[in-house]
Structures are given as C-alpha cells and as structure tokens.
Amino acid sequence: MSTASRSRFTRSIASAVLLALLIGAPAPAPAAAAPAPVAAPAASAPFTAAQLEAARSLRERCLVDDTGYETLRSLTREVGPRSAGSPGDARAVAWALAKLRELGLKNVHAEPVTVPHWIRGTCSVDVVAPWPQPLAAVALGGSVATPDAGIEAEIVPVTNLDELAKIDSTRIAGKIVFYTGRMARAADGSGYGRAVTVRGRGAAEAAKRGALGVIIRSVGTDRNRLAHTGGMRPEAGDIQIPALAISNPDADLLEDQLASGQPVRLRMRNTSSWADSARSANVVGEIPGRERPREVVVLGAHLDSWDLGQGAHDDGAGVAIMSAAAKLIGEAPQKPRRTVRVVLFANEEFGLSGARTYARDHGAEAEAANHVFGMESDLGAFAPVGLHARVPADRLPAVRAMQDLLAPLGVEYRGNDASGDADVGQIAALGVPVMDLDTDATEYFDYHHTANDTFDKVDPALVRRNVACYAVLAWLAADYAPGFGRMPKGR
Amino acid sequence: MSTASRSRFTRSIASAVLLALLIGAPAPAPAAAAPAPVAAPAASAPFTAAQLEAARSLRERCLVDDTGYETLRSLTREVGPRSAGSPGDARAVAWALAKLRELGLKNVHAEPVTVPHWIRGTCSVDVVAPWPQPLAAVALGGSVATPDAGIEAEIVPVTNLDELAKIDSTRIAGKIVFYTGRMARAADGSGYGRAVTVRGRGAAEAAKRGALGVIIRSVGTDRNRLAHTGGMRPEAGDIQIPALAISNPDADLLEDQLASGQPVRLRMRNTSSWADSARSANVVGEIPGRERPREVVVLGAHLDSWDLGQGAHDDGAGVAIMSAAAKLIGEAPQKPRRTVRVVLFANEEFGLSGARTYARDHGAEAEAANHVFGMESDLGAFAPVGLHARVPADRLPAVRAMQDLLAPLGVEYRGNDASGDADVGQIAALGVPVMDLDTDATEYFDYHHTANDTFDKVDPALVRRNVACYAVLAWLAADYAPGFGRMPKGR
C-alpha cells in the first residue's frame, strides 16, 4: 500500500481536511455525504435462498483451505522483493502468470505497463556532533543521491508540514530538516494518513525553504531499528533534495541529543539513482461467468513490493488472497453469472502506473460499463473487521445481505463511503461501484515498507478468513441479478 | 553478555552435560553438589534489626530514584556502540570516569587493559539458486573476511554440532554449512546455552571437515530481520573460515527453499579484519567502607558492547544499575563497614580481557583475600526474579535474610549454585563468594547482540527495581560483620 492516491486512511472527514490543510489541496467532499437514497429498497430480498446458500458453502470451504497461504509462501520464497522495474518485478510477472494458470484461472495474460525504475543504492546517516553515532536509515523511494562526500549540516527539528510552514525560512536554509512526528498506532490505521504527509511532501516543502536534505522519523508504529521506506509525492517544479527515513529508536536518539540544547549535526549519504523507464505488466486471470461473461467483477491487488522485505503483507497477501478467492470460486458447484477477474497490478508503490494503465486501456465507455464491481486487498493479511461500500443507495440492501454472511467472521458494516483503495480506486473513478474490506491494521504499520515484511509475519488462519470474505463478496456481486448500477465518475 | 566463559545459562546439570557433549569438554560438577554444611547456622540472626532497617530504607529510596535510568540514557546517548578497541570504547572509558565522579564515587580511576580489536566491515549473503534473494546477515565477532569476490557454494543444513559430527565429511567439504537450530524462548534464558554452541564452535568444527564458510541461524528469539552477532570461541589450531549469522526470518526462508528438494546455493561476502591490539581500561570507583575500607564488595558490569546497537541491555543496563546502586549506598545515612567497589570491565564480549586483567592485577593472595564478595549485572534491565549464592553453607542464613528483603520485589531464593557470571566469575575463581541475581530473560534474547539493543527497549521501573536489589545486597554484604569466608578456588 502506498499513498500515491487518496486511500482509505484519508477517508474520514477529519483526516481528509487535515490532509488538505497540510498539503494545500482542496478538501475532498466526503462520499458519505453523497445524495440521499432516491429509491426505497426493493421489497423482495436481494438474493435468493439458493444464492445465499451457495455463498455460505463457499465461505466454509475457504475457511479450511490454505491455497492463499501457500500462494503467499510461493511468492515470498520464489520471488521475494519485486520493486517496479527490478529483476524481481520481471520474475514476479512470470510467477504470477504461472501461478494463476496453476490455480485454474482462465484467460491468464499480461498487459504491458511502463513503470519508473528507481534503484536504491546505499545510504548512511551519522551524528557528527555533539555525540557521534551511526543511525539506521533508508532512502525514501525516489530520493536523489547526495554528493559523494555526503551532506553535513545542522538539523532543524519540525513536527510536520504545518509547523514547517510557520518557521522562518532563514532557519531552514542550509540545514537538514528533521521531521519528528510519530505515527499513532490504531486499529483503523488512521495514524498513517496523518503521519505520511511528511513522507510525501516533506522533502519538497523543505527544499523550497533552502534545506539541503531531509530526515524523517519512519512512518511506522514499531520500535525496531528498521526504517520504513515509501514513495514521495513529487509535483512539477519540485526542487529535489535527498530524503531519508530513520527508525523510531534513532529518531528518539536524535530528539534526546537535541534535548541537551546543543546543536546536532548530521552527515547523510545516499547513492540511489533513476534508471530508464522499464517494462512491467498487470497480470490478469479470470473465472468466466456462466451467463454474462463479458461483465466483470474485479478483484485487485498489487504485484510489486518495496525492495527491503519480501512484500508479504504489502501486498503479497492481497495477491495470494485474491488469487485463492478466484480459485475457490472456480471450484464452486455453481459459477456466478458474471466473470470474476483477478488483476494483479504493476507498480502501485511508485505512482499507480499499473492501475492507471488498466483504467486507460479498459476505460472506453462500453468496456468500462462492463466493469460492474471492484474490490482490492491491500491492507495485509489481518483480521477483516469492517465493510464499506460505494454503491447507489438503493443497492444497500444487497450490501447488507452480503455483510450478513461475513458477520460470523467479525465483519461489521461501516457505511457507503468506500474508495476502492489505491489501484481499484482508478476503476472506481470510471463510475464502477466498489467495496473496501477493512482489516484490523493495529500491527500492519509495524512491518509496512520495511525489511520485516516477510512471510513469517503472516498468520494462515487470517489469510483463510480474508479469502473467505472476498470469495463470498465476489461470488454474490458477480451473481447479483440486478447488478450494482453506476456511481458518479471521478474520485 | 557473551559466552566466552561458562555462564549462568549452562548452570543446570542438564544443560551443562548437553554442552559438554556438544563441545567435547568434561561436564563441570554442579556447584550445588558441593560439600554438605559443616557448621550449623548461628543461633543468632545474621543481621541486626538496625542493619535490616537500613537496607529496607535504602531499598525504598532506590525504588523512587531514576539515577540508573538516566545514567543509561547518558551512556546510550553520548557514547552508543563501544566494542573493544573502537573509538566508542575509548569514549566509554572517558564517559565512565566522568560519570562515576559525578555520582559521588571515590578513588575513581582507570586500570589499563589490552584488548583485541576486530573491525566489522560489510557483509552480504545472497541466495543464488534456486530462487535468488538477499538475506539479512551480520558477521560473527572475529570472523575472517571472504575473498573479495565472496564465496559461492551449495549449503548443507545441519541442526547443531552434534548432527555435524555424524555427517560424512565428504558432504561438507567445499560447501557452506548452514546451522539451522533455533533458540527456544524461556524465562530462565536456558535456550541460550543450548543454541550458542554453534556460534562458538560452529565455524571451527565445519572448517575441520573442509567447509568453506558457515551461516548460522541467529542465536535469538525474535523474528526481526536483524541478525544477532556474538563472539566465537577460538582454540589453538583452528582453521579460520568466514562465519555469518542470518536473521530468523532469513533462516526460515532458506529452510523453505531447501524443502523444495533443490540444491540451494549461496554467495557470502565479508570484509571484516583484525587490527592490532588496543588499549582500553577497567573503570573503577568506590564507596569507601566506614570501618574496613580495604575489604571490598565488587559490583561488576561490562563497559564494552557489541557494535550493532547501543549496548543498552547488554550491558549498559548493568553499568547503570551498579553505578546507581553505589551512588545510593554512598548517600545512605550509614555507609556499610566495607567498601563497595564498582568495576566496569573492559571487553567482556571478545574474551573477558578486562576481567582476566583485573583478576591478575588484584589476584595476589593478600589482595584477593580483601575481595570479600562479588556480584555482576549482565542480563539486562528486566524483572529480578531469583537469587543464587555461592557461599559457605554456614553463611546461607545471611543469604536468606538478604533475599527476604528482596521478596517483596519478586525475588525468590534459587540455591547455592551461583557462578559470578562472566566477569565476576574471574574473581569468584579466586575463592571469592558471589551471588547471581536472575532477571526474567524472556525478552532479553530478542535484543541481545543486535542493532535493536537500544535505550527505548528499557523500562525505567525495572531499572529501579534492579538498582534496589543490588543496593540492598551490596549494603548488607559489605556490612555483614562475620563476612562470607572463602570458597574453593577455580571455576
């Protein structure tokens, strides 16, 4: 998961407004405040007893099947890190084509995507004064290199972009800005939206004020000496300066040294670079519908990962969960009316080029209209806890009937305010109804974008539960006779 | 804490015998089986009511004083990593001299110690086949370098030294041995003694059989991608080959690749080197006794640390706890009869040269006899849970009276089988009675010898509790009129 686009973590009004204030963008109108229902729910139940029984049976089957977990084992063992444009990315595409075929999906193919290719080098951050000490650091994705000798300067601590904006620029010029804000742990992941703004725009905003480089406290909730990388959000005209993240314990140390009242000087070095754009691909596979095969329900996840770990939770879990859900739908006694299409998107982390390419290539009016529903798994293999929809109000009874089947798994209904998340959000922007399945994100940001995002952190029981949820939702959405209609275009 | 010497983790008969089997050494006779009591306990109580009240009052004072925690903050903030012979080691000596003086200790001075100086370079381990992937690795302390191009070979998995001994050497020759044994988590730290044998002797034993290098699963209980370093136990005539540790998740990955049945090939690189011996020092400071100042109770901890973290639990905690205990004894209304001497030993991790030098320089008969008691803190700032003594049996009533005062803090009596631990064990070998205070080691080996051994992992309340325990024990031991007599020499 990245924040290249507005994600579920900026869904709430409070955080969306905060984000807007921080980055100077207009606050998006919350989807929840959309038009009131124009049609009363149909008097008849949205699903037949046979449909509900088929979905219930599928759910039970998924809860005892480890296809998802074993698919994730395979991806992390046989591919591992797979950042956009890297050799691992190419191996991931080949792996996905073979795996979807092995799982029995049809029409398995790759759709070419051009991706940016940033190459991490090595980096270091050392306190030079008052008390020398090396810090654990990683470059943020897209950071430029320092000069060979590095950059040495005094640091200026600021909490966040809001505080930066209030400081006299003469205090920033020639310095290294140190963003100290700490991400709060929360089951709904809400700390992320607030904290991540400095990762996205911290370097650019500091550069405008003459900073030589920036150091951010990792956007993460753990206290390991493993810094969190992640993409920046470049804009035209940005001055580029090196931007590194340090781990939470290292940020604590810097704050402790600053608390002595003495100036703190750092030396930062970084050798990352940009290569030419590279070829990657969205990998697509389907369980064809039995009646209306041209109409598709999209199950999305992203195939790329950050380079530091194995991309187990982010987003190998989504890849495995959606692939397994499709496989188990394909093995069900009755396939749904419409097609279930798994789309494993290229390059979510560096600007959504896979999802944007998909939306472009499939976005012509007629084909877009055949995209009847979408969902994405990109919040790790944690316990599913909440369901958001974004559907016409008169379809909410169908949503509630779907959620009823997930209630025994601990999933509550949370409102008609889904985003489609980063990748499927690009399809939602075409007017396609979507759902978001929240997981308990309490631990997700301990591992997110770090070397620690590895297979051993994944609980097979929670993978099964996620597979069961998406399989039930996808089967019912694809079999729902009236369909979900359309939503307004745009995000 | 290292395992350069037999430590508390090999105290139990079972593990001592196991260790002996594994490394081919004779099993040490357990101290608990030492001579039966020759004298009945004195009919009178070992301590006066006034003594017990003074100790109780000191305990309460320690429980509300953060000198220990703030001393540890100072050491980790102002010195940080301090492996033997490094610039950090020299800074640590200077820091300790200033800090002990600041805390009001007397006779503060440095006693020169010659230490080995191993310099960590960079290292890498990459799976070459069947599925390429980089692993998180660190060199074991003392490892030799690889050739510049690295070593590439197939790996041979073995659980431990016992299994290695049973394998046909032709299967080892020309390969990289991968030790797969996993350390068990336990409150008494007993998993360490069993697991650490491969760190000590794994490279040497594999080299005898023609291995090119070794990789060990980290001796640690966490699942972070932070490998655990630690010293090897070289012996004369060893053939030296590169020895690296990989993190637990990386060891899992290798085992998973091996489970495919395909040969697994690694490339390992390492650039560490040995420099000339360096000068370091034991740092000593005292609270002089009010009646018999030449008789000393030693409070030991080691000033050096591994280079990867800040040496917060290992053994900054011990340095801080013992220094604070002495400071608070010095501030007590009544100083004890004998001197309380803090000794911050140089270079525990690379072969105990500080403790050996101390025992040599202070080991002449008359001076050794003035060392009346010893204790060491080198198991992290965790909850104190158990007390072991090594005293003549007729002094056990005094030990039990001392433990009575710690019972409210959760400390139980565990037997007359203490070792003195690594450093003070060298003094115990002179015949000096000692105590060991066990802490709950459940979490200790999550951090031990890793980059994660940093100040943020330390709980100030547990530092206070440790300070209270050692202050009470040291005050009573130093004030105990009859003294603790002598124990047999040797270990």
PDB file of C-alpha atoms in Angstrom, chain A residues 1-3 7-9 72 82 183-193 196 199 219-224 226-230 248 301-302 304-306 310-319 321 348-349 376-383 385 421-423 437-454 457-458 462 466 470, chain B residues 223:
ATOM      1  CA  MET A   1       0.000   0.000   0.000  1.00  0.00           C
ATOM      2  CA  SER A   2       1.254   3.457  -0.808  1.00  0.00           C
ATOM      3  CA  THR A   3      -0.351   6.833  -0.546  1.00  0.00           C
ATOM      4  CA  SER A   7      -6.611   5.987   0.278  1.00  0.00           C
ATOM      5  CA  ARG A   8      -8.932   4.656   2.907  1.00  0.00           C
ATOM      6  CA  PHE A   9      -6.758   6.293   5.526  1.00  0.00           C
ATOM      7  CA  LEU A  72       1.969 -16.347  -0.469  1.00  0.00           C
ATOM      8  CA  ARG A  82       9.907  -7.036  -6.536  1.00  0.00           C
ATOM      9  CA  MET A 183       2.707   7.777  13.754  1.00  0.00           C
ATOM     10  CA  ALA A 184      -0.021   6.728  16.198  1.00  0.00           C
ATOM     11  CA  ARG A 185      -0.993   3.059  16.424  1.00  0.00           C
ATOM     12  CA  ALA A 186      -4.676   2.478  15.677  1.00  0.00           C
ATOM     13  CA  ALA A 187      -6.839  -0.446  14.609  1.00  0.00           C
ATOM     14  CA  ASP A 188      -8.245   1.631  11.764  1.00  0.00           C
ATOM     15  CA  GLY A 189      -4.812   2.708  10.540  1.00  0.00           C
ATOM     16  CA  SER A 190      -5.829   6.328  10.923  1.00  0.00           C
ATOM     17  CA  GLY A 191      -2.413   7.326  12.206  1.00  0.00           C
ATOM     18  CA  TYR A 192      -0.993   6.682   8.763  1.00  0.00           C
ATOM     19  CA  GLY A 193      -2.871   9.355   6.869  1.00  0.00           C
ATOM     20  CA  VAL A 196       2.545  10.113   5.908  1.00  0.00           C
ATOM     21  CA  ARG A 199       6.969  11.373   3.536  1.00  0.00           C
ATOM     22  CA  VAL A 219       6.112   6.354   9.235  1.00  0.00           C
ATOM     23  CA  GLY A 220       5.575   3.206  11.281  1.00  0.00           C
ATOM     24  CA  THR A 221       4.450   2.036  14.689  1.00  0.00           C
ATOM     25  CA  ASP A 222       7.236  -0.382  15.623  1.00  0.00           C
ATOM     26  CA  ARG A 223      10.373   0.290  17.601  1.00  0.00           C
ATOM     27  CA  ASN A 224      12.770  -1.799  15.541  1.00  0.00           C
ATOM     28  CA  LEU A 226      14.467  -0.975  10.592  1.00  0.00           C
ATOM     29  CA  ALA A 227      13.483   2.249   8.891  1.00  0.00           C
ATOM     30  CA  HIS A 228      10.349   2.462   6.739  1.00  0.00           C
ATOM     31  CA  THR A 229      10.733   3.441   3.120  1.00  0.00           C
ATOM     32  CA  GLY A 230       7.871   4.621   0.911  1.00  0.00           C
ATOM     33  CA  ASN A 248      11.862   5.179  15.533  1.00  0.00           C
ATOM     34  CA  ALA A 301      -4.083  -6.419  -5.521  1.00  0.00           C
ATOM     35  CA  HIS A 302      -0.641  -5.168  -6.460  1.00  0.00           C
ATOM     36  CA  ASP A 304       5.034  -5.042  -6.934  1.00  0.00           C
ATOM     37  CA  SER A 305       6.518  -4.544  -3.486  1.00  0.00           C
ATOM     38  CA  TRP A 306       9.133  -2.447  -1.804  1.00  0.00           C
ATOM     39  CA  GLN A 310       9.533  -9.728   0.720  1.00  0.00           C
ATOM     40  CA  GLY A 311       6.328  -7.724   0.336  1.00  0.00           C
ATOM     41  CA  ALA A 312       4.476 -10.352   2.364  1.00  0.00           C
ATOM     42  CA  HIS A 313       1.719  -8.230   3.880  1.00  0.00           C
ATOM     43  CA  ASP A 314       2.197  -5.444   1.293  1.00  0.00           C
ATOM     44  CA  ASP A 315       0.871  -6.758  -0.955  1.00  0.00           C
ATOM     45  CA  GLY A 316       1.776 -10.389  -1.417  1.00  0.00           C
ATOM     46  CA  ALA A 317      -1.102 -11.081   0.939  1.00  0.00           C
ATOM     47  CA  GLY A 318      -3.526  -9.332  -1.405  1.00  0.00           C
ATOM     48  CA  VAL A 319      -2.135 -11.190  -4.416  1.00  0.00           C
ATOM     49  CA  ILE A 321      -5.901 -13.783  -1.113  1.00  0.00           C
ATOM     50  CA  GLU A 348       1.383   0.518  -7.075  1.00  0.00           C
ATOM     51  CA  GLU A 349       4.167   1.904  -4.928  1.00  0.00           C
ATOM     52  CA  GLU A 376      -8.978  -4.540  -3.595  1.00  0.00           C
ATOM     53  CA  SER A 377      -6.946  -6.246  -0.875  1.00  0.00           C
ATOM     54  CA  ASP A 378      -4.024  -4.082   0.176  1.00  0.00           C
ATOM     55  CA  LEU A 379      -4.092  -3.870   3.935  1.00  0.00           C
ATOM     56  CA  GLY A 380      -2.297  -7.075   4.886  1.00  0.00           C
ATOM     57  CA  ALA A 381      -3.477 -10.483   5.989  1.00  0.00           C
ATOM     58  CA  PHE A 382      -5.006  -9.277   9.226  1.00  0.00           C
ATOM     59  CA  ALA A 383      -8.450  -9.868  10.693  1.00  0.00           C
ATOM     60  CA  VAL A 385     -13.354  -6.206  10.618  1.00  0.00           C
ATOM     61  CA  ASP A 421      -8.327   1.903  -2.416  1.00  0.00           C
ATOM     62  CA  ALA A 422      -5.291   2.884  -4.460  1.00  0.00           C
ATOM     63  CA  ASP A 423      -5.497   0.667  -7.537  1.00  0.00           C
ATOM     64  CA  LEU A 437     -12.852  -4.587   3.378  1.00  0.00           C
ATOM     65  CA  ASP A 438     -11.088  -3.118   6.406  1.00  0.00           C
ATOM     66  CA  THR A 439      -8.669  -5.299   8.283  1.00  0.00           C
ATOM     67  CA  ASP A 440      -7.501  -4.676  11.838  1.00  0.00           C
ATOM     68  CA  ALA A 441      -4.481  -2.538  10.981  1.00  0.00           C
ATOM     69  CA  THR A 442      -3.078  -2.429  14.520  1.00  0.00           C
ATOM     70  CA  GLU A 443       0.090  -4.303  13.544  1.00  0.00           C
ATOM     71  CA  TYR A 444       0.250  -3.555   9.856  1.00  0.00           C
ATOM     72  CA  PHE A 445       2.426  -0.489  10.225  1.00  0.00           C
ATOM     73  CA  ASP A 446       4.960  -2.374  12.300  1.00  0.00           C
ATOM     74  CA  TYR A 447       6.039  -4.149   9.110  1.00  0.00           C
ATOM     75  CA  HIS A 448       4.835  -1.918   6.272  1.00  0.00           C
ATOM     76  CA  HIS A 449       7.621  -0.854   3.884  1.00  0.00           C
ATOM     77  CA  THR A 450      10.384  -2.415   5.985  1.00  0.00           C
ATOM     78  CA  ALA A 451      12.756  -5.348   5.727  1.00  0.00           C
ATOM     79  CA  ASN A 452      10.478  -7.028   8.263  1.00  0.00           C
ATOM     80  CA  ASP A 453       7.605  -7.503   5.806  1.00  0.00           C
ATOM     81  CA  THR A 454       8.292 -11.220   5.453  1.00  0.00           C
ATOM     82  CA  LYS A 457       4.708 -12.424   9.958  1.00  0.00           C
ATOM     83  CA  VAL A 458       1.610 -13.873   8.299  1.00  0.00           C
ATOM     84  CA  LEU A 462      -6.182 -14.844   8.888  1.00  0.00           C
ATOM     85  CA  ASN A 466      -9.700 -12.917   4.151  1.00  0.00           C
ATOM     86  CA  TYR A 470     -13.529 -11.831  -0.733  1.00  0.00           C
TER      87      TYR A 470
ATOM     88  CA  ARG B 223      11.620 -12.638  14.309  1.00  0.00           C
TER      89      ARG B 223
END
